[in-house]
């Protein structure tokens, strides 16, 4: 269920300034989005797994807080990231 090193490295390379830029808000949001996608698939396969559902809700809350921060500090970057990740239609 966790992200593989290759997946995380590709996301960091795509959204970060360099390969070591894991603290960037956009990188963190992209990594959380990938985790949400994986956990959503798990939840579809195992609907009675309440621990996985709780962890999914926690990750969604973390991403929501980071998105609010990014919207407040860099509105244009926020709009571009939303469009690129396909989070909101």
PDB file of N, CA and C in Angstrom:
ATOM      1  N   UNK A   1       0.806  -1.196   0.000  1.00  0.00           N
ATOM      2  CA  UNK A   1       0.000   0.000   0.000  1.00  0.00           C
ATOM      3  C   UNK A   1       0.848   1.258   0.000  1.00  0.00           C
ATOM      4  N   UNK A   2       2.066   1.168   0.469  1.00  0.00           N
ATOM      5  CA  UNK A   2       2.922   2.349   0.493  1.00  0.00           C
ATOM      6  C   UNK A   2       3.443   2.650  -0.911  1.00  0.00           C
ATOM      7  N   UNK A   3       3.869   3.871  -1.079  1.00  0.00           N
ATOM      8  CA  UNK A   3       4.440   4.266  -2.361  1.00  0.00           C
ATOM      9  C   UNK A   3       5.812   3.631  -2.532  1.00  0.00           C
ATOM     10  N   UNK A   4       6.112   3.211  -3.734  1.00  0.00           N
ATOM     11  CA  UNK A   4       7.437   2.658  -3.995  1.00  0.00           C
ATOM     12  C   UNK A   4       8.431   3.806  -4.165  1.00  0.00           C
ATOM     13  N   UNK A   5       9.701   3.481  -4.049  1.00  0.00           N
ATOM     14  CA  UNK A   5      10.727   4.508  -4.186  1.00  0.00           C
ATOM     15  C   UNK A   5      10.719   5.118  -5.576  1.00  0.00           C
ATOM     16  N   UNK A   6      10.465   4.290  -6.567  1.00  0.00           N
ATOM     17  CA  UNK A   6      10.463   4.784  -7.944  1.00  0.00           C
ATOM     18  C   UNK A   6       9.310   5.767  -8.176  1.00  0.00           C
ATOM     19  N   UNK A   7       8.138   5.414  -7.639  1.00  0.00           N
ATOM     20  CA  UNK A   7       6.977   6.289  -7.791  1.00  0.00           C
ATOM     21  C   UNK A   7       7.217   7.625  -7.100  1.00  0.00           C
ATOM     22  N   UNK A   8       7.718   7.574  -5.855  1.00  0.00           N
ATOM     23  CA  UNK A   8       7.968   8.818  -5.129  1.00  0.00           C
ATOM     24  C   UNK A   8       9.033   9.655  -5.822  1.00  0.00           C
ATOM     25  N   UNK A   9      10.087   8.993  -6.316  1.00  0.00           N
ATOM     26  CA  UNK A   9      11.161   9.734  -6.979  1.00  0.00           C
ATOM     27  C   UNK A   9      10.651  10.418  -8.242  1.00  0.00           C
ATOM     28  N   UNK A  10       9.779   9.743  -8.980  1.00  0.00           N
ATOM     29  CA  UNK A  10       9.258  10.363 -10.200  1.00  0.00           C
ATOM     30  C   UNK A  10       8.351  11.545  -9.874  1.00  0.00           C
ATOM     31  N   UNK A  11       7.563  11.442  -8.815  1.00  0.00           N
ATOM     32  CA  UNK A  11       6.692  12.550  -8.406  1.00  0.00           C
ATOM     33  C   UNK A  11       7.526  13.728  -7.923  1.00  0.00           C
ATOM     34  N   UNK A  12       8.579  13.446  -7.140  1.00  0.00           N
ATOM     35  CA  UNK A  12       9.447  14.521  -6.646  1.00  0.00           C
ATOM     36  C   UNK A  12      10.150  15.200  -7.808  1.00  0.00           C
ATOM     37  N   UNK A  13      10.599  14.408  -8.787  1.00  0.00           N
ATOM     38  CA  UNK A  13      11.281  14.993  -9.940  1.00  0.00           C
ATOM     39  C   UNK A  13      10.332  15.850 -10.772  1.00  0.00           C
ATOM     40  N   UNK A  14       9.068  15.455 -10.849  1.00  0.00           N
ATOM     41  CA  UNK A  14       8.102  16.184 -11.671  1.00  0.00           C
ATOM     42  C   UNK A  14       7.662  17.493 -11.018  1.00  0.00           C
ATOM     43  N   UNK A  15       7.388  17.475  -9.720  1.00  0.00           N
ATOM     44  CA  UNK A  15       6.818  18.632  -9.054  1.00  0.00           C
ATOM     45  C   UNK A  15       7.820  19.449  -8.248  1.00  0.00           C
ATOM     46  N   UNK A  16       8.988  18.897  -7.960  1.00  0.00           N
ATOM     47  CA  UNK A  16       9.967  19.611  -7.155  1.00  0.00           C
ATOM     48  C   UNK A  16      10.949  20.402  -7.995  1.00  0.00           C
ATOM     49  N   UNK A  17      11.734  21.246  -7.316  1.00  0.00           N
ATOM     50  CA  UNK A  17      12.746  22.030  -8.005  1.00  0.00           C
ATOM     51  C   UNK A  17      13.927  21.147  -8.395  1.00  0.00           C
ATOM     52  N   UNK A  18      14.226  20.135  -7.559  1.00  0.00           N
ATOM     53  CA  UNK A  18      15.264  19.165  -7.866  1.00  0.00           C
ATOM     54  C   UNK A  18      14.878  17.819  -7.266  1.00  0.00           C
ATOM     55  N   UNK A  19      15.774  16.836  -7.345  1.00  0.00           N
ATOM     56  CA  UNK A  19      15.442  15.484  -6.883  1.00  0.00           C
ATOM     57  C   UNK A  19      15.336  15.366  -5.369  1.00  0.00           C
ATOM     58  N   UNK A  20      15.912  16.298  -4.638  1.00  0.00           N
ATOM     59  CA  UNK A  20      15.912  16.238  -3.172  1.00  0.00           C
ATOM     60  C   UNK A  20      14.864  17.167  -2.558  1.00  0.00           C
ATOM     61  N   UNK A  21      14.019  17.764  -3.360  1.00  0.00           N
ATOM     62  CA  UNK A  21      13.067  18.771  -2.900  1.00  0.00           C
ATOM     63  C   UNK A  21      11.774  18.124  -2.423  1.00  0.00           C
ATOM     64  N   UNK A  22      11.855  17.372  -1.339  1.00  0.00           N
ATOM     65  CA  UNK A  22      10.677  16.656  -0.856  1.00  0.00           C
ATOM     66  C   UNK A  22       9.818  17.505   0.083  1.00  0.00           C
ATOM     67  N   UNK A  23      10.341  18.625   0.559  1.00  0.00           N
ATOM     68  CA  UNK A  23       9.584  19.459   1.486  1.00  0.00           C
ATOM     69  C   UNK A  23       8.689  20.467   0.810  1.00  0.00           C
ATOM     70  N   UNK A  24       8.797  20.588  -0.483  1.00  0.00           N
ATOM     71  CA  UNK A  24       7.982  21.534  -1.236  1.00  0.00           C
ATOM     72  C   UNK A  24       6.505  21.160  -1.082  1.00  0.00           C
ATOM     73  N   UNK A  25       5.663  22.162  -0.910  1.00  0.00           N
ATOM     74  CA  UNK A  25       4.240  21.920  -0.698  1.00  0.00           C
ATOM     75  C   UNK A  25       3.608  21.193  -1.871  1.00  0.00           C
ATOM     76  N   UNK A  26       3.991  21.563  -3.089  1.00  0.00           N
ATOM     77  CA  UNK A  26       3.428  20.914  -4.266  1.00  0.00           C
ATOM     78  C   UNK A  26       3.818  19.444  -4.326  1.00  0.00           C
ATOM     79  N   UNK A  27       5.042  19.134  -3.946  1.00  0.00           N
ATOM     80  CA  UNK A  27       5.503  17.738  -3.932  1.00  0.00           C
ATOM     81  C   UNK A  27       4.726  16.945  -2.893  1.00  0.00           C
ATOM     82  N   UNK A  28       4.541  17.531  -1.716  1.00  0.00           N
ATOM     83  CA  UNK A  28       3.808  16.838  -0.657  1.00  0.00           C
ATOM     84  C   UNK A  28       2.367  16.565  -1.075  1.00  0.00           C
ATOM     85  N   UNK A  29       1.738  17.531  -1.723  1.00  0.00           N
ATOM     86  CA  UNK A  29       0.358  17.343  -2.173  1.00  0.00           C
ATOM     87  C   UNK A  29       0.289  16.256  -3.230  1.00  0.00           C
ATOM     88  N   UNK A  30       1.245  16.240  -4.141  1.00  0.00           N
ATOM     89  CA  UNK A  30       1.261  15.218  -5.191  1.00  0.00           C
ATOM     90  C   UNK A  30       1.483  13.824  -4.601  1.00  0.00           C
ATOM     91  N   UNK A  31       2.362  13.709  -3.616  1.00  0.00           N
ATOM     92  CA  UNK A  31       2.596  12.415  -2.969  1.00  0.00           C
ATOM     93  C   UNK A  31       1.348  11.947  -2.214  1.00  0.00           C
ATOM     94  N   UNK A  32       0.700  12.862  -1.519  1.00  0.00           N
ATOM     95  CA  UNK A  32      -0.527  12.502  -0.811  1.00  0.00           C
ATOM     96  C   UNK A  32      -1.629  12.104  -1.784  1.00  0.00           C
ATOM     97  N   UNK A  33      -1.689  12.757  -2.930  1.00  0.00           N
ATOM     98  CA  UNK A  33      -2.688  12.407  -3.937  1.00  0.00           C
ATOM     99  C   UNK A  33      -2.469  10.986  -4.434  1.00  0.00           C
ATOM    100  N   UNK A  34      -1.230  10.609  -4.649  1.00  0.00           N
ATOM    101  CA  UNK A  34      -0.925   9.247  -5.092  1.00  0.00           C
ATOM    102  C   UNK A  34      -1.301   8.221  -4.016  1.00  0.00           C
ATOM    103  N   UNK A  35      -1.026   8.561  -2.756  1.00  0.00           N
ATOM    104  CA  UNK A  35      -1.418   7.663  -1.664  1.00  0.00           C
ATOM    105  C   UNK A  35      -2.934   7.526  -1.584  1.00  0.00           C
ATOM    106  N   UNK A  36      -3.647   8.636  -1.797  1.00  0.00           N
ATOM    107  CA  UNK A  36      -5.103   8.604  -1.759  1.00  0.00           C
ATOM    108  C   UNK A  36      -5.640   7.702  -2.857  1.00  0.00           C
ATOM    109  N   UNK A  37      -5.057   7.782  -4.044  1.00  0.00           N
ATOM    110  CA  UNK A  37      -5.495   6.915  -5.144  1.00  0.00           C
ATOM    111  C   UNK A  37      -5.303   5.446  -4.794  1.00  0.00           C
ATOM    112  N   UNK A  38      -4.150   5.109  -4.214  1.00  0.00           N
ATOM    113  CA  UNK A  38      -3.887   3.720  -3.855  1.00  0.00           C
ATOM    114  C   UNK A  38      -4.824   3.242  -2.753  1.00  0.00           C
ATOM    115  N   UNK A  39      -5.036   4.074  -1.745  1.00  0.00           N
ATOM    116  CA  UNK A  39      -5.898   3.678  -0.640  1.00  0.00           C
ATOM    117  C   UNK A  39      -7.358   3.596  -1.068  1.00  0.00           C
ATOM    118  N   UNK A  40      -7.752   4.398  -2.031  1.00  0.00           N
ATOM    119  CA  UNK A  40      -9.118   4.327  -2.542  1.00  0.00           C
ATOM    120  C   UNK A  40      -9.351   2.999  -3.250  1.00  0.00           C
ATOM    121  N   UNK A  41      -8.371   2.565  -4.039  1.00  0.00           N
ATOM    122  CA  UNK A  41      -8.482   1.258  -4.693  1.00  0.00           C
ATOM    123  C   UNK A  41      -8.562   0.132  -3.663  1.00  0.00           C
ATOM    124  N   UNK A  42      -7.758   0.237  -2.614  1.00  0.00           N
ATOM    125  CA  UNK A  42      -7.804  -0.776  -1.551  1.00  0.00           C
ATOM    126  C   UNK A  42      -9.181  -0.790  -0.895  1.00  0.00           C
ATOM    127  N   UNK A  43      -9.736   0.403  -0.665  1.00  0.00           N
ATOM    128  CA  UNK A  43     -11.040   0.494  -0.010  1.00  0.00           C
ATOM    129  C   UNK A  43     -12.143  -0.092  -0.875  1.00  0.00           C
ATOM    130  N   UNK A  44     -11.997   0.025  -2.208  1.00  0.00           N
ATOM    131  CA  UNK A  44     -12.985  -0.575  -3.098  1.00  0.00           C
ATOM    132  C   UNK A  44     -12.948  -2.091  -3.020  1.00  0.00           C
ATOM    133  N   UNK A  45     -11.756  -2.653  -2.872  1.00  0.00           N
ATOM    134  CA  UNK A  45     -11.610  -4.107  -2.796  1.00  0.00           C
ATOM    135  C   UNK A  45     -11.994  -4.661  -1.432  1.00  0.00           C
ATOM    136  N   UNK A  46     -11.745  -3.879  -0.384  1.00  0.00           N
ATOM    137  CA  UNK A  46     -12.015  -4.337   0.982  1.00  0.00           C
ATOM    138  C   UNK A  46     -12.855  -3.292   1.711  1.00  0.00           C
ATOM    139  N   UNK A  47     -14.159  -3.268   1.454  1.00  0.00           N
ATOM    140  CA  UNK A  47     -14.994  -2.202   2.014  1.00  0.00           C
ATOM    141  C   UNK A  47     -15.173  -2.263   3.533  1.00  0.00           C
ATOM    142  N   UNK A  48     -14.920  -3.405   4.152  1.00  0.00           N
ATOM    143  CA  UNK A  48     -15.104  -3.519   5.598  1.00  0.00           C
ATOM    144  C   UNK A  48     -13.838  -3.201   6.382  1.00  0.00           C
ATOM    145  N   UNK A  49     -12.784  -2.829   5.713  1.00  0.00           N
ATOM    146  CA  UNK A  49     -11.520  -2.503   6.373  1.00  0.00           C
ATOM    147  C   UNK A  49     -11.617  -1.094   6.954  1.00  0.00           C
ATOM    148  N   UNK A  50     -12.049  -1.013   8.210  1.00  0.00           N
ATOM    149  CA  UNK A  50     -12.298   0.289   8.820  1.00  0.00           C
ATOM    150  C   UNK A  50     -11.002   1.024   9.146  1.00  0.00           C
ATOM    151  N   UNK A  51      -9.920   0.305   9.437  1.00  0.00           N
ATOM    152  CA  UNK A  51      -8.651   0.975   9.703  1.00  0.00           C
ATOM    153  C   UNK A  51      -8.131   1.669   8.446  1.00  0.00           C
ATOM    154  N   UNK A  52      -8.278   1.037   7.319  1.00  0.00           N
ATOM    155  CA  UNK A  52      -7.846   1.649   6.059  1.00  0.00           C
ATOM    156  C   UNK A  52      -8.711   2.862   5.737  1.00  0.00           C
ATOM    157  N   UNK A  53      -9.993   2.785   6.062  1.00  0.00           N
ATOM    158  CA  UNK A  53     -10.884   3.918   5.815  1.00  0.00           C
ATOM    159  C   UNK A  53     -10.475   5.111   6.674  1.00  0.00           C
ATOM    160  N   UNK A  54     -10.134   4.846   7.916  1.00  0.00           N
ATOM    161  CA  UNK A  54      -9.703   5.919   8.813  1.00  0.00           C
ATOM    162  C   UNK A  54      -8.410   6.544   8.329  1.00  0.00           C
ATOM    163  N   UNK A  55      -7.462   5.721   7.900  1.00  0.00           N
ATOM    164  CA  UNK A  55      -6.195   6.270   7.417  1.00  0.00           C
ATOM    165  C   UNK A  55      -6.406   7.054   6.123  1.00  0.00           C
ATOM    166  N   UNK A  56      -7.331   6.623   5.292  1.00  0.00           N
ATOM    167  CA  UNK A  56      -7.649   7.364   4.071  1.00  0.00           C
ATOM    168  C   UNK A  56      -8.197   8.742   4.418  1.00  0.00           C
ATOM    169  N   UNK A  57      -9.084   8.809   5.391  1.00  0.00           N
ATOM    170  CA  UNK A  57      -9.646  10.093   5.797  1.00  0.00           C
ATOM    171  C   UNK A  57      -8.584  11.011   6.396  1.00  0.00           C
ATOM    172  N   UNK A  58      -7.606  10.433   7.118  1.00  0.00           N
ATOM    173  CA  UNK A  58      -6.522  11.234   7.671  1.00  0.00           C
ATOM    174  C   UNK A  58      -5.658  11.830   6.568  1.00  0.00           C
ATOM    175  N   UNK A  59      -5.360  11.027   5.552  1.00  0.00           N
ATOM    176  CA  UNK A  59      -4.523  11.506   4.453  1.00  0.00           C
ATOM    177  C   UNK A  59      -5.261  12.585   3.663  1.00  0.00           C
ATOM    178  N   UNK A  60      -6.567  12.402   3.479  1.00  0.00           N
ATOM    179  CA  UNK A  60      -7.365  13.417   2.783  1.00  0.00           C
ATOM    180  C   UNK A  60      -7.348  14.729   3.571  1.00  0.00           C
ATOM    181  N   UNK A  61      -7.428  14.645   4.881  1.00  0.00           N
ATOM    182  CA  UNK A  61      -7.374  15.841   5.722  1.00  0.00           C
ATOM    183  C   UNK A  61      -6.028  16.543   5.637  1.00  0.00           C
ATOM    184  N   UNK A  62      -4.956  15.774   5.598  1.00  0.00           N
ATOM    185  CA  UNK A  62      -3.626  16.369   5.460  1.00  0.00           C
ATOM    186  C   UNK A  62      -3.507  17.109   4.133  1.00  0.00           C
ATOM    187  N   UNK A  63      -3.982  16.468   3.066  1.00  0.00           N
ATOM    188  CA  UNK A  63      -3.902  17.102   1.755  1.00  0.00           C
ATOM    189  C   UNK A  63      -4.753  18.364   1.713  1.00  0.00           C
ATOM    190  N   UNK A  64      -5.925  18.324   2.336  1.00  0.00           N
ATOM    191  CA  UNK A  64      -6.805  19.492   2.357  1.00  0.00           C
ATOM    192  C   UNK A  64      -6.117  20.675   3.041  1.00  0.00           C
ATOM    193  N   UNK A  65      -5.429  20.411   4.161  1.00  0.00           N
ATOM    194  CA  UNK A  65      -4.731  21.487   4.863  1.00  0.00           C
ATOM    195  C   UNK A  65      -3.613  22.067   4.009  1.00  0.00           C
ATOM    196  N   UNK A  66      -2.856  21.200   3.347  1.00  0.00           N
ATOM    197  CA  UNK A  66      -1.776  21.689   2.492  1.00  0.00           C
ATOM    198  C   UNK A  66      -2.320  22.476   1.302  1.00  0.00           C
ATOM    199  N   UNK A  67      -3.453  22.025   0.748  1.00  0.00           N
ATOM    200  CA  UNK A  67      -4.061  22.753  -0.366  1.00  0.00           C
ATOM    201  C   UNK A  67      -4.540  24.138   0.067  1.00  0.00           C
ATOM    202  N   UNK A  68      -5.104  24.236   1.261  1.00  0.00           N
ATOM    203  CA  UNK A  68      -5.539  25.532   1.767  1.00  0.00           C
ATOM    204  C   UNK A  68      -4.342  26.456   1.954  1.00  0.00           C
ATOM    205  N   UNK A  69      -3.231  25.915   2.459  1.00  0.00           N
ATOM    206  CA  UNK A  69      -2.022  26.709   2.639  1.00  0.00           C
ATOM    207  C   UNK A  69      -1.498  27.202   1.293  1.00  0.00           C
ATOM    208  N   UNK A  70      -1.445  26.297   0.319  1.00  0.00           N
ATOM    209  CA  UNK A  70      -0.937  26.670  -1.000  1.00  0.00           C
ATOM    210  C   UNK A  70      -1.846  27.708  -1.652  1.00  0.00           C
ATOM    211  N   UNK A  71      -3.134  27.571  -1.488  1.00  0.00           N
ATOM    212  CA  UNK A  71      -4.079  28.533  -2.056  1.00  0.00           C
ATOM    213  C   UNK A  71      -3.878  29.914  -1.430  1.00  0.00           C
ATOM    214  N   UNK A  72      -3.602  29.926  -0.155  1.00  0.00           N
ATOM    215  CA  UNK A  72      -3.416  31.189   0.568  1.00  0.00           C
ATOM    216  C   UNK A  72      -2.102  31.869   0.184  1.00  0.00           C
ATOM    217  N   UNK A  73      -1.050  31.085  -0.083  1.00  0.00           N
ATOM    218  CA  UNK A  73       0.267  31.662  -0.327  1.00  0.00           C
ATOM    219  C   UNK A  73       0.591  31.835  -1.813  1.00  0.00           C
ATOM    220  N   UNK A  74       0.139  30.905  -2.661  1.00  0.00           N
ATOM    221  CA  UNK A  74       0.490  30.946  -4.092  1.00  0.00           C
ATOM    222  C   UNK A  74      -0.718  30.497  -4.900  1.00  0.00           C
ATOM    223  N   UNK A  75      -1.605  31.429  -5.181  1.00  0.00           N
ATOM    224  CA  UNK A  75      -2.868  31.101  -5.828  1.00  0.00           C
ATOM    225  C   UNK A  75      -2.662  30.542  -7.231  1.00  0.00           C
ATOM    226  N   UNK A  76      -1.756  31.132  -7.995  1.00  0.00           N
ATOM    227  CA  UNK A  76      -1.537  30.661  -9.365  1.00  0.00           C
ATOM    228  C   UNK A  76      -0.928  29.255  -9.378  1.00  0.00           C
ATOM    229  N   UNK A  77       0.000  28.999  -8.461  1.00  0.00           N
ATOM    230  CA  UNK A  77       0.580  27.665  -8.344  1.00  0.00           C
ATOM    231  C   UNK A  77      -0.458  26.641  -7.898  1.00  0.00           C
ATOM    232  N   UNK A  78      -1.369  27.076  -7.038  1.00  0.00           N
ATOM    233  CA  UNK A  78      -2.458  26.224  -6.571  1.00  0.00           C
ATOM    234  C   UNK A  78      -3.355  25.813  -7.734  1.00  0.00           C
ATOM    235  N   UNK A  79      -3.730  26.781  -8.558  1.00  0.00           N
ATOM    236  CA  UNK A  79      -4.604  26.486  -9.695  1.00  0.00           C
ATOM    237  C   UNK A  79      -3.935  25.551 -10.693  1.00  0.00           C
ATOM    238  N   UNK A  80      -2.641  25.766 -10.923  1.00  0.00           N
ATOM    239  CA  UNK A  80      -1.906  24.921 -11.848  1.00  0.00           C
ATOM    240  C   UNK A  80      -1.801  23.492 -11.308  1.00  0.00           C
ATOM    241  N   UNK A  81      -1.535  23.352 -10.013  1.00  0.00           N
ATOM    242  CA  UNK A  81      -1.405  22.015  -9.408  1.00  0.00           C
ATOM    243  C   UNK A  81      -2.725  21.274  -9.425  1.00  0.00           C
ATOM    244  N   UNK A  82      -3.819  21.943  -9.126  1.00  0.00           N
ATOM    245  CA  UNK A  82      -5.146  21.334  -9.153  1.00  0.00           C
ATOM    246  C   UNK A  82      -5.450  20.800 -10.554  1.00  0.00           C
ATOM    247  N   UNK A  83      -5.118  21.616 -11.542  1.00  0.00           N
ATOM    248  CA  UNK A  83      -5.377  21.232 -12.926  1.00  0.00           C
ATOM    249  C   UNK A  83      -4.505  20.042 -13.333  1.00  0.00           C
ATOM    250  N   UNK A  84      -3.241  20.064 -12.919  1.00  0.00           N
ATOM    251  CA  UNK A  84      -2.293  19.021 -13.299  1.00  0.00           C
ATOM    252  C   UNK A  84      -2.622  17.680 -12.638  1.00  0.00           C
ATOM    253  N   UNK A  85      -3.034  17.741 -11.369  1.00  0.00           N
ATOM    254  CA  UNK A  85      -3.356  16.503 -10.655  1.00  0.00           C
ATOM    255  C   UNK A  85      -4.766  16.024 -10.928  1.00  0.00           C
ATOM    256  N   UNK A  86      -5.621  16.908 -11.403  1.00  0.00           N
ATOM    257  CA  UNK A  86      -7.004  16.529 -11.668  1.00  0.00           C
ATOM    258  C   UNK A  86      -7.805  16.278 -10.404  1.00  0.00           C
ATOM    259  N   UNK A  87      -7.542  17.075  -9.393  1.00  0.00           N
ATOM    260  CA  UNK A  87      -8.214  16.884  -8.103  1.00  0.00           C
ATOM    261  C   UNK A  87      -9.641  17.395  -8.155  1.00  0.00           C
ATOM    262  N   UNK A  88      -9.809  18.649  -8.581  1.00  0.00           N
ATOM    263  CA  UNK A  88     -11.149  19.228  -8.634  1.00  0.00           C
ATOM    264  C   UNK A  88     -11.505  19.486 -10.079  1.00  0.00           C
ATOM    265  N   UNK A  89     -12.733  19.214 -10.406  1.00  0.00           N
ATOM    266  CA  UNK A  89     -13.183  19.370 -11.794  1.00  0.00           C
ATOM    267  C   UNK A  89     -13.686  20.765 -12.031  1.00  0.00           C
TER     268      UNK A  89
END
